[in-house]
């Protein structure tokens, strides 16, 4: 009778569990549609795979990537807006919640691989708006739920750049012109300003007035 295997040392058991947990929570690349890719069959008017069924078989977390093996005549629209998703159109979408990838030019069908990072928790929607949304209506669309997982890696956890703001235009005005009020006031105060004006008024109401009186009186004497 064979003897049972020796018990696993506690320290080794901890290392095995830690390694398994790390592997299970690592970031994942999900190939959309698996081997079928992200394609549409114009002959049958149907997508190459059941993308909703494929999405339901996956588990998604922040930092994962969706890999679209497709062609440049296809489109990929990512949105967080359920209304945009149901409309199969990005025409009325907001710039902050909807993103368009790949060209969608029917005259250009070169193979291409597109990697889309998952950077927002919650429901993410994906669809094709090619052929005025007809491919989406035929099933070239799916939605996923993104969990937190390990959180975003540093390479994806960057704040967006600040919005562009044009520098203010300088206000140029001539002295005496309609925009020169401040310049006129500065010129006035620099040359005596209100104090000089007050002195003139004081002279007129005081000694200056007496001098004028004596000048007029002397005319009558001579």
PDB file of C-alpha atoms in Angstrom:
ATOM      1  CA  UNK A   1       0.000   0.000   0.000  1.00  0.00           C
ATOM      2  CA  UNK A   2       1.455   3.358  -1.096  1.00  0.00           C
ATOM      3  CA  UNK A   3       2.130   5.875   1.625  1.00  0.00           C
ATOM      4  CA  UNK A   4       0.249   9.209   1.457  1.00  0.00           C
ATOM      5  CA  UNK A   5       2.178  12.245   0.175  1.00  0.00           C
ATOM      6  CA  UNK A   6       3.831  14.384   2.845  1.00  0.00           C
ATOM      7  CA  UNK A   7       1.828  17.428   3.950  1.00  0.00           C
ATOM      8  CA  UNK A   8       2.576  20.686   2.223  1.00  0.00           C
ATOM      9  CA  UNK A   9       4.607  23.049   4.434  1.00  0.00           C
ATOM     10  CA  UNK A  10       2.512  26.046   5.566  1.00  0.00           C
ATOM     11  CA  UNK A  11       4.909  28.612   4.089  1.00  0.00           C
ATOM     12  CA  UNK A  12       4.910  26.861   0.703  1.00  0.00           C
ATOM     13  CA  UNK A  13       1.112  26.683   0.777  1.00  0.00           C
ATOM     14  CA  UNK A  14       0.898  30.435   1.340  1.00  0.00           C
ATOM     15  CA  UNK A  15       3.216  31.084  -1.616  1.00  0.00           C
ATOM     16  CA  UNK A  16       1.121  28.847  -3.868  1.00  0.00           C
ATOM     17  CA  UNK A  17      -2.085  30.645  -2.885  1.00  0.00           C
ATOM     18  CA  UNK A  18      -0.472  34.067  -3.421  1.00  0.00           C
ATOM     19  CA  UNK A  19       0.809  33.060  -6.860  1.00  0.00           C
ATOM     20  CA  UNK A  20      -2.619  31.752  -7.846  1.00  0.00           C
ATOM     21  CA  UNK A  21      -4.308  34.945  -6.681  1.00  0.00           C
ATOM     22  CA  UNK A  22      -1.840  37.087  -8.637  1.00  0.00           C
ATOM     23  CA  UNK A  23      -2.407  35.044 -11.789  1.00  0.00           C
ATOM     24  CA  UNK A  24      -6.175  35.183 -11.388  1.00  0.00           C
ATOM     25  CA  UNK A  25      -6.246  38.967 -10.982  1.00  0.00           C
ATOM     26  CA  UNK A  26      -3.730  39.838 -13.714  1.00  0.00           C
ATOM     27  CA  UNK A  27      -4.806  42.163 -16.492  1.00  0.00           C
ATOM     28  CA  UNK A  28      -6.353  40.315 -19.415  1.00  0.00           C
ATOM     29  CA  UNK A  29      -6.518  40.842 -23.166  1.00  0.00           C
ATOM     30  CA  UNK A  30      -9.910  39.754 -24.494  1.00  0.00           C
ATOM     31  CA  UNK A  31     -10.078  38.980 -28.217  1.00  0.00           C
ATOM     32  CA  UNK A  32     -13.550  40.073 -29.288  1.00  0.00           C
ATOM     33  CA  UNK A  33     -15.402  37.217 -30.959  1.00  0.00           C
ATOM     34  CA  UNK A  34     -12.414  34.904 -30.371  1.00  0.00           C
ATOM     35  CA  UNK A  35     -11.220  33.416 -33.677  1.00  0.00           C
ATOM     36  CA  UNK A  36     -14.113  34.981 -35.635  1.00  0.00           C
ATOM     37  CA  UNK A  37     -12.859  38.495 -34.952  1.00  0.00           C
ATOM     38  CA  UNK A  38     -14.846  41.704 -35.344  1.00  0.00           C
ATOM     39  CA  UNK A  39     -16.162  41.264 -38.900  1.00  0.00           C
ATOM     40  CA  UNK A  40     -19.366  41.404 -40.896  1.00  0.00           C
ATOM     41  CA  UNK A  41     -20.501  39.143 -43.713  1.00  0.00           C
ATOM     42  CA  UNK A  42     -22.110  41.278 -46.396  1.00  0.00           C
ATOM     43  CA  UNK A  43     -23.339  38.203 -48.296  1.00  0.00           C
ATOM     44  CA  UNK A  44     -25.442  36.960 -45.395  1.00  0.00           C
ATOM     45  CA  UNK A  45     -25.974  40.380 -43.761  1.00  0.00           C
ATOM     46  CA  UNK A  46     -24.832  39.013 -40.436  1.00  0.00           C
ATOM     47  CA  UNK A  47     -21.904  39.483 -38.051  1.00  0.00           C
ATOM     48  CA  UNK A  48     -19.138  36.894 -37.904  1.00  0.00           C
ATOM     49  CA  UNK A  49     -19.982  35.931 -34.301  1.00  0.00           C
ATOM     50  CA  UNK A  50     -22.640  36.242 -31.630  1.00  0.00           C
ATOM     51  CA  UNK A  51     -20.922  39.081 -29.788  1.00  0.00           C
ATOM     52  CA  UNK A  52     -23.437  39.317 -26.958  1.00  0.00           C
ATOM     53  CA  UNK A  53     -22.952  35.618 -26.226  1.00  0.00           C
ATOM     54  CA  UNK A  54     -19.182  36.039 -26.379  1.00  0.00           C
ATOM     55  CA  UNK A  55     -19.300  38.989 -23.946  1.00  0.00           C
ATOM     56  CA  UNK A  56     -21.441  37.019 -21.494  1.00  0.00           C
ATOM     57  CA  UNK A  57     -18.714  34.352 -21.286  1.00  0.00           C
ATOM     58  CA  UNK A  58     -16.016  36.822 -20.186  1.00  0.00           C
ATOM     59  CA  UNK A  59     -15.116  38.666 -16.994  1.00  0.00           C
ATOM     60  CA  UNK A  60     -13.816  42.216 -17.406  1.00  0.00           C
ATOM     61  CA  UNK A  61     -11.842  44.491 -15.086  1.00  0.00           C
ATOM     62  CA  UNK A  62     -10.220  47.909 -15.192  1.00  0.00           C
ATOM     63  CA  UNK A  63      -6.922  47.765 -17.066  1.00  0.00           C
ATOM     64  CA  UNK A  64      -8.021  44.923 -19.335  1.00  0.00           C
ATOM     65  CA  UNK A  65      -7.929  45.392 -23.104  1.00  0.00           C
ATOM     66  CA  UNK A  66     -10.415  44.419 -25.777  1.00  0.00           C
ATOM     67  CA  UNK A  67      -8.608  43.283 -28.916  1.00  0.00           C
ATOM     68  CA  UNK A  68     -10.583  43.765 -32.115  1.00  0.00           C
ATOM     69  CA  UNK A  69      -9.195  41.687 -34.977  1.00  0.00           C
ATOM     70  CA  UNK A  70     -10.953  43.484 -37.797  1.00  0.00           C
ATOM     71  CA  UNK A  71     -10.497  45.375 -41.063  1.00  0.00           C
ATOM     72  CA  UNK A  72     -10.224  49.085 -41.723  1.00  0.00           C
ATOM     73  CA  UNK A  73     -13.651  49.217 -43.404  1.00  0.00           C
ATOM     74  CA  UNK A  74     -15.275  48.340 -40.071  1.00  0.00           C
ATOM     75  CA  UNK A  75     -15.987  50.703 -37.196  1.00  0.00           C
ATOM     76  CA  UNK A  76     -15.822  50.271 -33.433  1.00  0.00           C
ATOM     77  CA  UNK A  77     -17.804  52.640 -31.243  1.00  0.00           C
ATOM     78  CA  UNK A  78     -17.292  52.592 -27.486  1.00  0.00           C
ATOM     79  CA  UNK A  79     -19.846  54.432 -25.375  1.00  0.00           C
ATOM     80  CA  UNK A  80     -21.066  54.706 -21.793  1.00  0.00           C
ATOM     81  CA  UNK A  81     -24.411  56.033 -23.014  1.00  0.00           C
ATOM     82  CA  UNK A  82     -27.204  53.473 -23.271  1.00  0.00           C
ATOM     83  CA  UNK A  83     -29.279  55.732 -25.509  1.00  0.00           C
ATOM     84  CA  UNK A  84     -26.447  56.020 -28.023  1.00  0.00           C
ATOM     85  CA  UNK A  85     -26.043  52.243 -27.946  1.00  0.00           C
ATOM     86  CA  UNK A  86     -29.733  51.584 -28.594  1.00  0.00           C
ATOM     87  CA  UNK A  87     -29.742  54.085 -31.460  1.00  0.00           C
ATOM     88  CA  UNK A  88     -26.786  52.288 -33.135  1.00  0.00           C
ATOM     89  CA  UNK A  89     -25.468  55.742 -33.980  1.00  0.00           C
ATOM     90  CA  UNK A  90     -22.849  58.085 -32.552  1.00  0.00           C
ATOM     91  CA  UNK A  91     -24.188  61.136 -34.406  1.00  0.00           C
ATOM     92  CA  UNK A  92     -25.825  62.738 -31.350  1.00  0.00           C
ATOM     93  CA  UNK A  93     -23.388  61.437 -28.740  1.00  0.00           C
ATOM     94  CA  UNK A  94     -21.376  63.579 -26.347  1.00  0.00           C
ATOM     95  CA  UNK A  95     -17.616  63.848 -26.889  1.00  0.00           C
ATOM     96  CA  UNK A  96     -17.032  62.831 -23.270  1.00  0.00           C
ATOM     97  CA  UNK A  97     -18.927  59.527 -23.304  1.00  0.00           C
ATOM     98  CA  UNK A  98     -18.476  58.097 -26.806  1.00  0.00           C
ATOM     99  CA  UNK A  99     -15.350  57.206 -28.799  1.00  0.00           C
ATOM    100  CA  UNK A 100     -15.055  56.117 -32.442  1.00  0.00           C
ATOM    101  CA  UNK A 101     -12.264  53.812 -33.637  1.00  0.00           C
ATOM    102  CA  UNK A 102     -11.218  52.554 -37.106  1.00  0.00           C
ATOM    103  CA  UNK A 103     -12.076  54.207 -40.408  1.00  0.00           C
ATOM    104  CA  UNK A 104     -15.219  52.581 -41.743  1.00  0.00           C
ATOM    105  CA  UNK A 105     -14.308  53.311 -45.385  1.00  0.00           C
ATOM    106  CA  UNK A 106     -15.983  50.638 -47.580  1.00  0.00           C
ATOM    107  CA  UNK A 107     -13.265  51.116 -50.228  1.00  0.00           C
ATOM    108  CA  UNK A 108     -10.526  50.223 -47.720  1.00  0.00           C
ATOM    109  CA  UNK A 109     -10.576  46.751 -46.154  1.00  0.00           C
ATOM    110  CA  UNK A 110      -7.066  46.106 -44.874  1.00  0.00           C
ATOM    111  CA  UNK A 111      -6.635  43.805 -41.834  1.00  0.00           C
ATOM    112  CA  UNK A 112      -5.924  45.647 -38.603  1.00  0.00           C
ATOM    113  CA  UNK A 113      -5.809  44.992 -34.870  1.00  0.00           C
ATOM    114  CA  UNK A 114      -7.332  47.481 -32.476  1.00  0.00           C
ATOM    115  CA  UNK A 115      -6.648  47.455 -28.726  1.00  0.00           C
ATOM    116  CA  UNK A 116      -9.191  49.322 -26.573  1.00  0.00           C
ATOM    117  CA  UNK A 117      -8.402  49.733 -22.844  1.00  0.00           C
ATOM    118  CA  UNK A 118     -11.137  49.440 -20.250  1.00  0.00           C
ATOM    119  CA  UNK A 119     -10.735  52.536 -18.079  1.00  0.00           C
ATOM    120  CA  UNK A 120     -14.179  53.047 -16.545  1.00  0.00           C
ATOM    121  CA  UNK A 121     -16.111  50.819 -14.167  1.00  0.00           C
ATOM    122  CA  UNK A 122     -19.679  49.841 -14.884  1.00  0.00           C
ATOM    123  CA  UNK A 123     -21.453  49.257 -18.168  1.00  0.00           C
ATOM    124  CA  UNK A 124     -19.465  49.762 -21.359  1.00  0.00           C
ATOM    125  CA  UNK A 125     -21.168  49.449 -24.749  1.00  0.00           C
ATOM    126  CA  UNK A 126     -19.561  48.586 -28.086  1.00  0.00           C
ATOM    127  CA  UNK A 127     -21.097  48.564 -31.548  1.00  0.00           C
ATOM    128  CA  UNK A 128     -20.463  49.185 -35.232  1.00  0.00           C
ATOM    129  CA  UNK A 129     -22.144  52.216 -36.782  1.00  0.00           C
ATOM    130  CA  UNK A 130     -21.121  51.257 -40.334  1.00  0.00           C
ATOM    131  CA  UNK A 131     -23.844  51.172 -42.987  1.00  0.00           C
ATOM    132  CA  UNK A 132     -25.757  53.833 -41.027  1.00  0.00           C
ATOM    133  CA  UNK A 133     -26.003  51.498 -38.041  1.00  0.00           C
ATOM    134  CA  UNK A 134     -27.395  48.521 -39.976  1.00  0.00           C
ATOM    135  CA  UNK A 135     -24.554  46.218 -38.859  1.00  0.00           C
ATOM    136  CA  UNK A 136     -25.288  47.120 -35.259  1.00  0.00           C
ATOM    137  CA  UNK A 137     -28.971  46.347 -35.705  1.00  0.00           C
ATOM    138  CA  UNK A 138     -28.042  42.959 -37.162  1.00  0.00           C
ATOM    139  CA  UNK A 139     -26.071  42.060 -34.017  1.00  0.00           C
ATOM    140  CA  UNK A 140     -22.649  43.668 -34.375  1.00  0.00           C
ATOM    141  CA  UNK A 141     -22.910  45.048 -30.854  1.00  0.00           C
ATOM    142  CA  UNK A 142     -22.426  43.985 -27.242  1.00  0.00           C
ATOM    143  CA  UNK A 143     -22.281  45.381 -23.724  1.00  0.00           C
ATOM    144  CA  UNK A 144     -20.042  44.412 -20.813  1.00  0.00           C
ATOM    145  CA  UNK A 145     -19.780  45.166 -17.105  1.00  0.00           C
ATOM    146  CA  UNK A 146     -16.313  46.280 -16.006  1.00  0.00           C
ATOM    147  CA  UNK A 147     -15.290  45.582 -12.409  1.00  0.00           C
ATOM    148  CA  UNK A 148     -12.591  47.326 -10.409  1.00  0.00           C
ATOM    149  CA  UNK A 149     -10.178  44.360 -10.264  1.00  0.00           C
ATOM    150  CA  UNK A 150      -6.692  45.651  -9.488  1.00  0.00           C
ATOM    151  CA  UNK A 151      -7.642  49.136 -10.602  1.00  0.00           C
ATOM    152  CA  UNK A 152      -6.035  50.996 -13.461  1.00  0.00           C
ATOM    153  CA  UNK A 153      -2.304  50.470 -14.000  1.00  0.00           C
ATOM    154  CA  UNK A 154      -0.114  53.612 -13.868  1.00  0.00           C
ATOM    155  CA  UNK A 155       0.147  53.655 -17.663  1.00  0.00           C
ATOM    156  CA  UNK A 156      -3.626  54.195 -17.961  1.00  0.00           C
ATOM    157  CA  UNK A 157      -4.239  56.159 -14.764  1.00  0.00           C
ATOM    158  CA  UNK A 158      -3.333  59.591 -16.097  1.00  0.00           C
ATOM    159  CA  UNK A 159      -5.465  62.717 -15.740  1.00  0.00           C
ATOM    160  CA  UNK A 160      -6.624  64.253 -19.021  1.00  0.00           C
ATOM    161  CA  UNK A 161      -4.787  67.385 -20.180  1.00  0.00           C
ATOM    162  CA  UNK A 162      -6.431  70.691 -19.236  1.00  0.00           C
ATOM    163  CA  UNK A 163      -8.722  72.204 -21.873  1.00  0.00           C
ATOM    164  CA  UNK A 164      -7.114  74.708 -24.221  1.00  0.00           C
ATOM    165  CA  UNK A 165      -7.718  78.362 -23.383  1.00  0.00           C
ATOM    166  CA  UNK A 166      -6.712  81.136 -25.765  1.00  0.00           C
ATOM    167  CA  UNK A 167      -4.586  83.893 -24.195  1.00  0.00           C
ATOM    168  CA  UNK A 168      -6.509  87.127 -23.489  1.00  0.00           C
ATOM    169  CA  UNK A 169      -6.214  89.830 -26.140  1.00  0.00           C
ATOM    170  CA  UNK A 170      -4.460  93.021 -24.921  1.00  0.00           C
ATOM    171  CA  UNK A 171      -6.618  96.164 -24.715  1.00  0.00           C
ATOM    172  CA  UNK A 172      -4.874  98.992 -26.593  1.00  0.00           C
ATOM    173  CA  UNK A 173      -6.178 102.564 -26.323  1.00  0.00           C
ATOM    174  CA  UNK A 174      -4.851 106.060 -27.097  1.00  0.00           C
ATOM    175  CA  UNK A 175      -4.679 108.797 -24.472  1.00  0.00           C
ATOM    176  CA  UNK A 176      -7.976 110.624 -24.768  1.00  0.00           C
ATOM    177  CA  UNK A 177      -9.602 107.762 -26.673  1.00  0.00           C
ATOM    178  CA  UNK A 178     -12.626 105.704 -25.570  1.00  0.00           C
ATOM    179  CA  UNK A 179     -10.434 102.995 -23.932  1.00  0.00           C
ATOM    180  CA  UNK A 180      -8.017 105.349 -22.205  1.00  0.00           C
ATOM    181  CA  UNK A 181      -9.827 106.174 -18.963  1.00  0.00           C
ATOM    182  CA  UNK A 182      -7.172 104.514 -16.828  1.00  0.00           C
ATOM    183  CA  UNK A 183      -4.376 106.205 -18.767  1.00  0.00           C
ATOM    184  CA  UNK A 184      -6.020 109.612 -18.396  1.00  0.00           C
ATOM    185  CA  UNK A 185      -6.412 109.152 -14.643  1.00  0.00           C
ATOM    186  CA  UNK A 186      -2.786 108.086 -14.263  1.00  0.00           C
ATOM    187  CA  UNK A 187      -1.587 111.074 -16.295  1.00  0.00           C
ATOM    188  CA  UNK A 188      -3.779 113.437 -14.250  1.00  0.00           C
ATOM    189  CA  UNK A 189      -2.518 112.225 -10.860  1.00  0.00           C
ATOM    190  CA  UNK A 190       1.104 112.173 -12.024  1.00  0.00           C
ATOM    191  CA  UNK A 191       0.947 115.881 -12.801  1.00  0.00           C
ATOM    192  CA  UNK A 192      -0.631 117.172  -9.638  1.00  0.00           C
ATOM    193  CA  UNK A 193      -4.048 115.746 -10.319  1.00  0.00           C
ATOM    194  CA  UNK A 194      -6.816 116.504  -7.902  1.00  0.00           C
ATOM    195  CA  UNK A 195      -4.456 118.406  -5.520  1.00  0.00           C
ATOM    196  CA  UNK A 196      -3.471 120.926  -8.203  1.00  0.00           C
ATOM    197  CA  UNK A 197      -7.112 121.444  -9.110  1.00  0.00           C
ATOM    198  CA  UNK A 198      -8.009 122.006  -5.464  1.00  0.00           C
ATOM    199  CA  UNK A 199      -5.254 124.650  -5.162  1.00  0.00           C
ATOM    200  CA  UNK A 200      -6.726 126.572  -8.112  1.00  0.00           C
ATOM    201  CA  UNK A 201     -10.153 126.546  -6.511  1.00  0.00           C
ATOM    202  CA  UNK A 202      -8.701 127.702  -3.162  1.00  0.00           C
ATOM    203  CA  UNK A 203      -6.829 130.584  -4.883  1.00  0.00           C
ATOM    204  CA  UNK A 204      -9.975 131.754  -6.614  1.00  0.00           C
ATOM    205  CA  UNK A 205     -12.014 131.668  -3.415  1.00  0.00           C
ATOM    206  CA  UNK A 206      -9.334 133.296  -1.233  1.00  0.00           C
ATOM    207  CA  UNK A 207      -6.393 135.611  -1.948  1.00  0.00           C
ATOM    208  CA  UNK A 208      -6.943 135.518  -5.688  1.00  0.00           C
ATOM    209  CA  UNK A 209     -10.384 137.045  -5.274  1.00  0.00           C
ATOM    210  CA  UNK A 210      -8.992 139.927  -3.111  1.00  0.00           C
ATOM    211  CA  UNK A 211      -6.333 140.709  -5.704  1.00  0.00           C
ATOM    212  CA  UNK A 212      -8.981 141.017  -8.394  1.00  0.00           C
ATOM    213  CA  UNK A 213     -11.045 143.315  -6.125  1.00  0.00           C
ATOM    214  CA  UNK A 214      -8.127 145.749  -5.556  1.00  0.00           C
ATOM    215  CA  UNK A 215      -7.319 145.818  -9.267  1.00  0.00           C
ATOM    216  CA  UNK A 216     -10.881 146.834 -10.136  1.00  0.00           C
ATOM    217  CA  UNK A 217     -10.997 149.452  -7.310  1.00  0.00           C
ATOM    218  CA  UNK A 218      -7.764 151.095  -8.547  1.00  0.00           C
ATOM    219  CA  UNK A 219      -9.397 151.763 -11.919  1.00  0.00           C
ATOM    220  CA  UNK A 220     -11.951 154.018 -10.272  1.00  0.00           C
ATOM    221  CA  UNK A 221      -9.259 155.975  -8.365  1.00  0.00           C
ATOM    222  CA  UNK A 222      -7.315 156.806 -11.545  1.00  0.00           C
TER     223      UNK A 222
END
